[in-house]
PDB file of C-alpha atoms in Angstrom:
ATOM      1  CA  UNK S   1    -103.334  59.722  94.087  1.00  0.00           C
ATOM      2  CA  UNK S   2    -102.917  62.213  90.931  1.00  0.00           C
ATOM      3  CA  UNK S   3    -106.230  60.415  89.296  1.00  0.00           C
ATOM      4  CA  UNK S   4    -108.177  60.982  92.255  1.00  0.00           C
ATOM      5  CA  UNK S   5    -107.084  64.829  92.124  1.00  0.00           C
ATOM      6  CA  UNK S   6    -107.874  65.065  88.676  1.00  0.00           C
ATOM      7  CA  UNK S   7    -111.605  63.160  89.198  1.00  0.00           C
ATOM      8  CA  UNK S   8    -112.062  65.811  91.735  1.00  0.00           C
ATOM      9  CA  UNK S   9    -110.961  68.778  89.937  1.00  0.00           C
ATOM     10  CA  UNK S  10    -113.207  67.799  86.708  1.00  0.00           C
ATOM     11  CA  UNK S  11    -116.251  67.102  88.794  1.00  0.00           C
ATOM     12  CA  UNK S  12    -115.360  70.103  90.510  1.00  0.00           C
ATOM     13  CA  UNK S  13    -115.577  72.298  87.149  1.00  0.00           C
ATOM     14  CA  UNK S  14    -118.760  70.336  86.062  1.00  0.00           C
ATOM     15  CA  UNK S  15    -120.000  71.461  89.404  1.00  0.00           C
ATOM     16  CA  UNK S  16    -119.332  75.055  89.096  1.00  0.00           C
ATOM     17  CA  UNK S  17    -120.634  75.333  85.216  1.00  0.00           C
ATOM     18  CA  UNK S  18    -123.788  73.592  86.307  1.00  0.00           C
ATOM     19  CA  UNK S  19    -124.560  75.942  89.213  1.00  0.00           C
ATOM     20  CA  UNK S  20    -123.641  78.816  86.987  1.00  0.00           C
ATOM     21  CA  UNK S  21    -125.966  77.700  83.889  1.00  0.00           C
ATOM     22  CA  UNK S  22    -128.829  76.704  86.084  1.00  0.00           C
ATOM     23  CA  UNK S  23    -128.566  80.076  88.167  1.00  0.00           C
ATOM     24  CA  UNK S  24    -127.981  82.038  85.329  1.00  0.00           C
ATOM     25  CA  UNK S  25    -130.533  80.770  82.936  1.00  0.00           C
ATOM     26  CA  UNK S  26    -133.279  79.363  85.357  1.00  0.00           C
ATOM     27  CA  UNK S  27    -133.996  82.221  87.332  1.00  0.00           C
ATOM     28  CA  UNK S  28    -137.150  84.048  88.464  1.00  0.00           C
ATOM     29  CA  UNK S  29    -136.723  87.854  89.662  1.00  0.00           C
ATOM     30  CA  UNK S  30    -138.188  88.602  92.855  1.00  0.00           C
ATOM     31  CA  UNK S  31    -139.806  91.571  94.464  1.00  0.00           C
ATOM     32  CA  UNK S  32    -136.882  92.789  96.587  1.00  0.00           C
ATOM     33  CA  UNK S  33    -133.889  92.865  93.664  1.00  0.00           C
ATOM     34  CA  UNK S  34    -132.953  89.455  93.779  1.00  0.00           C
ATOM     35  CA  UNK S  35    -134.114  86.114  92.107  1.00  0.00           C
ATOM     36  CA  UNK S  36    -134.966  82.647  92.543  1.00  0.00           C
ATOM     37  CA  UNK S  37    -133.251  79.731  90.453  1.00  0.00           C
ATOM     38  CA  UNK S  38    -132.185  76.033  90.485  1.00  0.00           C
ATOM     39  CA  UNK S  39    -128.582  76.290  91.046  1.00  0.00           C
ATOM     40  CA  UNK S  40    -129.220  75.156  94.888  1.00  0.00           C
ATOM     41  CA  UNK S  41    -129.873  71.923  93.701  1.00  0.00           C
ATOM     42  CA  UNK S  42    -126.623  71.533  91.973  1.00  0.00           C
ATOM     43  CA  UNK S  43    -124.367  72.874  94.968  1.00  0.00           C
ATOM     44  CA  UNK S  44    -126.519  70.250  97.380  1.00  0.00           C
ATOM     45  CA  UNK S  45    -125.967  67.531  94.672  1.00  0.00           C
ATOM     46  CA  UNK S  46    -122.314  67.963  94.219  1.00  0.00           C
ATOM     47  CA  UNK S  47    -121.392  68.673  97.842  1.00  0.00           C
ATOM     48  CA  UNK S  48    -122.506  65.394  98.730  1.00  0.00           C
ATOM     49  CA  UNK S  49    -119.505  63.854  96.542  1.00  0.00           C
ATOM     50  CA  UNK S  50    -116.815  66.551  96.430  1.00  0.00           C
ATOM     51  CA  UNK S  51    -114.494  67.331  99.220  1.00  0.00           C
ATOM     52  CA  UNK S  52    -115.202  70.636 101.458  1.00  0.00           C
ATOM     53  CA  UNK S  53    -112.793  73.085  99.481  1.00  0.00           C
ATOM     54  CA  UNK S  54    -114.071  71.851  95.912  1.00  0.00           C
ATOM     55  CA  UNK S  55    -117.754  72.156  97.309  1.00  0.00           C
ATOM     56  CA  UNK S  56    -117.041  75.703  98.477  1.00  0.00           C
ATOM     57  CA  UNK S  57    -115.905  76.400  95.224  1.00  0.00           C
ATOM     58  CA  UNK S  58    -119.046  75.144  93.284  1.00  0.00           C
ATOM     59  CA  UNK S  59    -121.207  76.813  95.594  1.00  0.00           C
ATOM     60  CA  UNK S  60    -119.492  80.168  96.014  1.00  0.00           C
ATOM     61  CA  UNK S  61    -117.953  80.603  92.328  1.00  0.00           C
ATOM     62  CA  UNK S  62    -120.690  79.207  90.224  1.00  0.00           C
ATOM     63  CA  UNK S  63    -123.321  81.213  92.088  1.00  0.00           C
ATOM     64  CA  UNK S  64    -121.215  84.577  92.483  1.00  0.00           C
ATOM     65  CA  UNK S  65    -120.340  84.290  88.348  1.00  0.00           C
ATOM     66  CA  UNK S  66    -124.121  84.121  87.864  1.00  0.00           C
ATOM     67  CA  UNK S  67    -124.515  87.040  90.009  1.00  0.00           C
ATOM     68  CA  UNK S  68    -122.140  88.899  88.436  1.00  0.00           C
ATOM     69  CA  UNK S  69    -122.948  87.730  84.741  1.00  0.00           C
ATOM     70  CA  UNK S  70    -126.678  88.554  85.684  1.00  0.00           C
ATOM     71  CA  UNK S  71    -126.456  92.229  86.783  1.00  0.00           C
ATOM     72  CA  UNK S  72    -126.648  91.283  90.244  1.00  0.00           C
ATOM     73  CA  UNK S  73    -123.019  92.168  91.290  1.00  0.00           C
ATOM     74  CA  UNK S  74    -124.192  93.558  94.693  1.00  0.00           C
ATOM     75  CA  UNK S  75    -124.954  89.874  95.824  1.00  0.00           C
ATOM     76  CA  UNK S  76    -121.401  88.631  94.561  1.00  0.00           C
ATOM     77  CA  UNK S  77    -119.285  88.876  97.692  1.00  0.00           C
ATOM     78  CA  UNK S  78    -122.542  87.639 100.180  1.00  0.00           C
ATOM     79  CA  UNK S  79    -123.013  84.823  97.439  1.00  0.00           C
ATOM     80  CA  UNK S  80    -119.486  83.445  97.467  1.00  0.00           C
ATOM     81  CA  UNK S  81    -119.563  83.381 101.390  1.00  0.00           C
ATOM     82  CA  UNK S  82    -123.303  82.052 101.536  1.00  0.00           C
ATOM     83  CA  UNK S  83    -123.125  79.573  98.868  1.00  0.00           C
ATOM     84  CA  UNK S  84    -119.580  78.584  99.539  1.00  0.00           C
ATOM     85  CA  UNK S  85    -120.088  77.938 103.151  1.00  0.00           C
ATOM     86  CA  UNK S  86    -123.245  75.889 102.287  1.00  0.00           C
ATOM     87  CA  UNK S  87    -121.403  73.852 100.002  1.00  0.00           C
ATOM     88  CA  UNK S  88    -118.470  73.606 102.486  1.00  0.00           C
ATOM     89  CA  UNK S  89    -121.044  72.201 105.390  1.00  0.00           C
ATOM     90  CA  UNK S  90    -123.055  69.934 103.393  1.00  0.00           C
ATOM     91  CA  UNK S  91    -119.827  68.007 102.137  1.00  0.00           C
ATOM     92  CA  UNK S  92    -118.407  67.889 105.860  1.00  0.00           C
ATOM     93  CA  UNK S  93    -121.597  66.312 106.944  1.00  0.00           C
ATOM     94  CA  UNK S  94    -121.966  64.320 104.485  1.00  0.00           C
ATOM     95  CA  UNK S  95    -118.443  62.925 104.398  1.00  0.00           C
ATOM     96  CA  UNK S  96    -119.118  62.025 108.036  1.00  0.00           C
ATOM     97  CA  UNK S  97    -121.712  59.871 107.597  1.00  0.00           C
ATOM     98  CA  UNK S  98    -123.821  59.290 104.141  1.00  0.00           C
ATOM     99  CA  UNK S  99    -126.939  58.935 106.355  1.00  0.00           C
ATOM    100  CA  UNK S 100    -126.543  62.407 107.037  1.00  0.00           C
ATOM    101  CA  UNK S 101    -127.490  63.295 103.588  1.00  0.00           C
ATOM    102  CA  UNK S 102    -131.055  64.884 104.035  1.00  0.00           C
ATOM    103  CA  UNK S 103    -130.147  66.696 107.347  1.00  0.00           C
ATOM    104  CA  UNK S 104    -126.964  68.055 105.735  1.00  0.00           C
ATOM    105  CA  UNK S 105    -129.386  69.200 102.930  1.00  0.00           C
ATOM    106  CA  UNK S 106    -131.489  70.910 105.448  1.00  0.00           C
ATOM    107  CA  UNK S 107    -128.593  72.567 107.154  1.00  0.00           C
ATOM    108  CA  UNK S 108    -127.149  73.907 104.306  1.00  0.00           C
ATOM    109  CA  UNK S 109    -130.319  75.263 103.029  1.00  0.00           C
ATOM    110  CA  UNK S 110    -131.204  76.738 106.445  1.00  0.00           C
ATOM    111  CA  UNK S 111    -127.664  78.452 106.277  1.00  0.00           C
ATOM    112  CA  UNK S 112    -128.646  79.938 102.700  1.00  0.00           C
ATOM    113  CA  UNK S 113    -132.211  81.091 104.091  1.00  0.00           C
ATOM    114  CA  UNK S 114    -130.557  83.172 106.928  1.00  0.00           C
ATOM    115  CA  UNK S 115    -127.805  83.834 105.020  1.00  0.00           C
ATOM    116  CA  UNK S 116    -130.064  85.925 102.074  1.00  0.00           C
ATOM    117  CA  UNK S 117    -132.372  87.447 104.995  1.00  0.00           C
ATOM    118  CA  UNK S 118    -128.968  88.990 106.317  1.00  0.00           C
ATOM    119  CA  UNK S 119    -127.783  90.155 103.116  1.00  0.00           C
ATOM    120  CA  UNK S 120    -131.385  91.449 102.080  1.00  0.00           C
ATOM    121  CA  UNK S 121    -131.837  93.129 104.854  1.00  0.00           C
ATOM    122  CA  UNK S 122    -128.629  94.707 104.901  1.00  0.00           C
ATOM    123  CA  UNK S 123    -128.351  95.634 100.946  1.00  0.00           C
ATOM    124  CA  UNK S 124    -132.239  97.225 101.237  1.00  0.00           C
ATOM    125  CA  UNK S 125    -131.558  98.940 104.672  1.00  0.00           C
ATOM    126  CA  UNK S 126    -134.788  97.091 106.235  1.00  0.00           C
ATOM    127  CA  UNK S 127    -135.216  94.045 108.133  1.00  0.00           C
ATOM    128  CA  UNK S 128    -138.534  93.995 106.980  1.00  0.00           C
ATOM    129  CA  UNK S 129    -137.591  93.846 103.627  1.00  0.00           C
ATOM    130  CA  UNK S 130    -135.377  90.848 104.335  1.00  0.00           C
ATOM    131  CA  UNK S 131    -138.462  88.872 105.562  1.00  0.00           C
ATOM    132  CA  UNK S 132    -139.951  89.359 102.040  1.00  0.00           C
ATOM    133  CA  UNK S 133    -137.185  87.111 100.505  1.00  0.00           C
ATOM    134  CA  UNK S 134    -137.741  84.249 103.112  1.00  0.00           C
ATOM    135  CA  UNK S 135    -140.595  82.631 101.509  1.00  0.00           C
ATOM    136  CA  UNK S 136    -138.914  82.373  98.010  1.00  0.00           C
ATOM    137  CA  UNK S 137    -135.579  81.322  99.361  1.00  0.00           C
ATOM    138  CA  UNK S 138    -137.521  78.160 101.248  1.00  0.00           C
ATOM    139  CA  UNK S 139    -139.062  77.332  98.093  1.00  0.00           C
ATOM    140  CA  UNK S 140    -135.602  77.331  96.254  1.00  0.00           C
ATOM    141  CA  UNK S 141    -134.070  75.410  98.983  1.00  0.00           C
ATOM    142  CA  UNK S 142    -136.847  72.791  99.008  1.00  0.00           C
ATOM    143  CA  UNK S 143    -136.601  72.614  94.980  1.00  0.00           C
ATOM    144  CA  UNK S 144    -133.237  72.031  95.521  1.00  0.00           C
ATOM    145  CA  UNK S 145    -133.070  69.378  98.016  1.00  0.00           C
ATOM    146  CA  UNK S 146    -135.680  67.551  95.423  1.00  0.00           C
ATOM    147  CA  UNK S 147    -133.199  68.031  92.732  1.00  0.00           C
ATOM    148  CA  UNK S 148    -130.107  66.802  94.715  1.00  0.00           C
ATOM    149  CA  UNK S 149    -132.152  63.734  96.460  1.00  0.00           C
ATOM    150  CA  UNK S 150    -133.311  63.056  92.656  1.00  0.00           C
ATOM    151  CA  UNK S 151    -129.827  62.983  90.954  1.00  0.00           C
ATOM    152  CA  UNK S 152    -127.538  61.604  93.707  1.00  0.00           C
ATOM    153  CA  UNK S 153    -128.085  57.930  92.749  1.00  0.00           C
ATOM    154  CA  UNK S 154    -127.084  58.726  89.135  1.00  0.00           C
ATOM    155  CA  UNK S 155    -123.980  60.790  90.220  1.00  0.00           C
ATOM    156  CA  UNK S 156    -122.814  58.435  92.819  1.00  0.00           C
ATOM    157  CA  UNK S 157    -122.813  55.909  89.989  1.00  0.00           C
ATOM    158  CA  UNK S 158    -120.629  57.754  87.429  1.00  0.00           C
ATOM    159  CA  UNK S 159    -118.170  59.337  89.967  1.00  0.00           C
ATOM    160  CA  UNK S 160    -117.827  55.373  91.633  1.00  0.00           C
ATOM    161  CA  UNK S 161    -117.500  54.058  88.099  1.00  0.00           C
ATOM    162  CA  UNK S 162    -114.190  51.812  88.061  1.00  0.00           C
ATOM    163  CA  UNK S 163    -111.302  53.885  86.880  1.00  0.00           C
ATOM    164  CA  UNK S 164    -109.377  52.638  83.865  1.00  0.00           C
ATOM    165  CA  UNK S 165    -105.558  52.530  83.931  1.00  0.00           C
ATOM    166  CA  UNK S 166    -103.946  53.553  80.787  1.00  0.00           C
TER     167      UNK S 166
END
């Protein structure tokens, strides 16, 4: 039991770090004050292997830390909610059935797109401005899904490795 908790903690911390790094350093600013990044791929990936709480933390904390460090602090609270809920939803769906991996990624990505549409609209005081961010978020989601699908078999092997008892 303690070993499983430790393993979840370590994978969760690794997920937060990878989401932060891929969001902070692999980003393209967009025209409405936000940016496109590769962090979603790691949120999707880790949410397929971690429990709901850890997945919420990977998505919410990793992304919000990158927002704050990257000068987008106005997005941080919304990011915690949007990306955290994205991770939580994906985790819950995939843990119900591994066959739900792709639908879970799609639902989580849809939640992210809608969440940032609302956030962008609110922060820019215009629903029309929020619409401008949707295509970029669709691209970000699609790339994230591809990253997660490609890397999932490797992470599954790593997570399922036999545990050595000392």
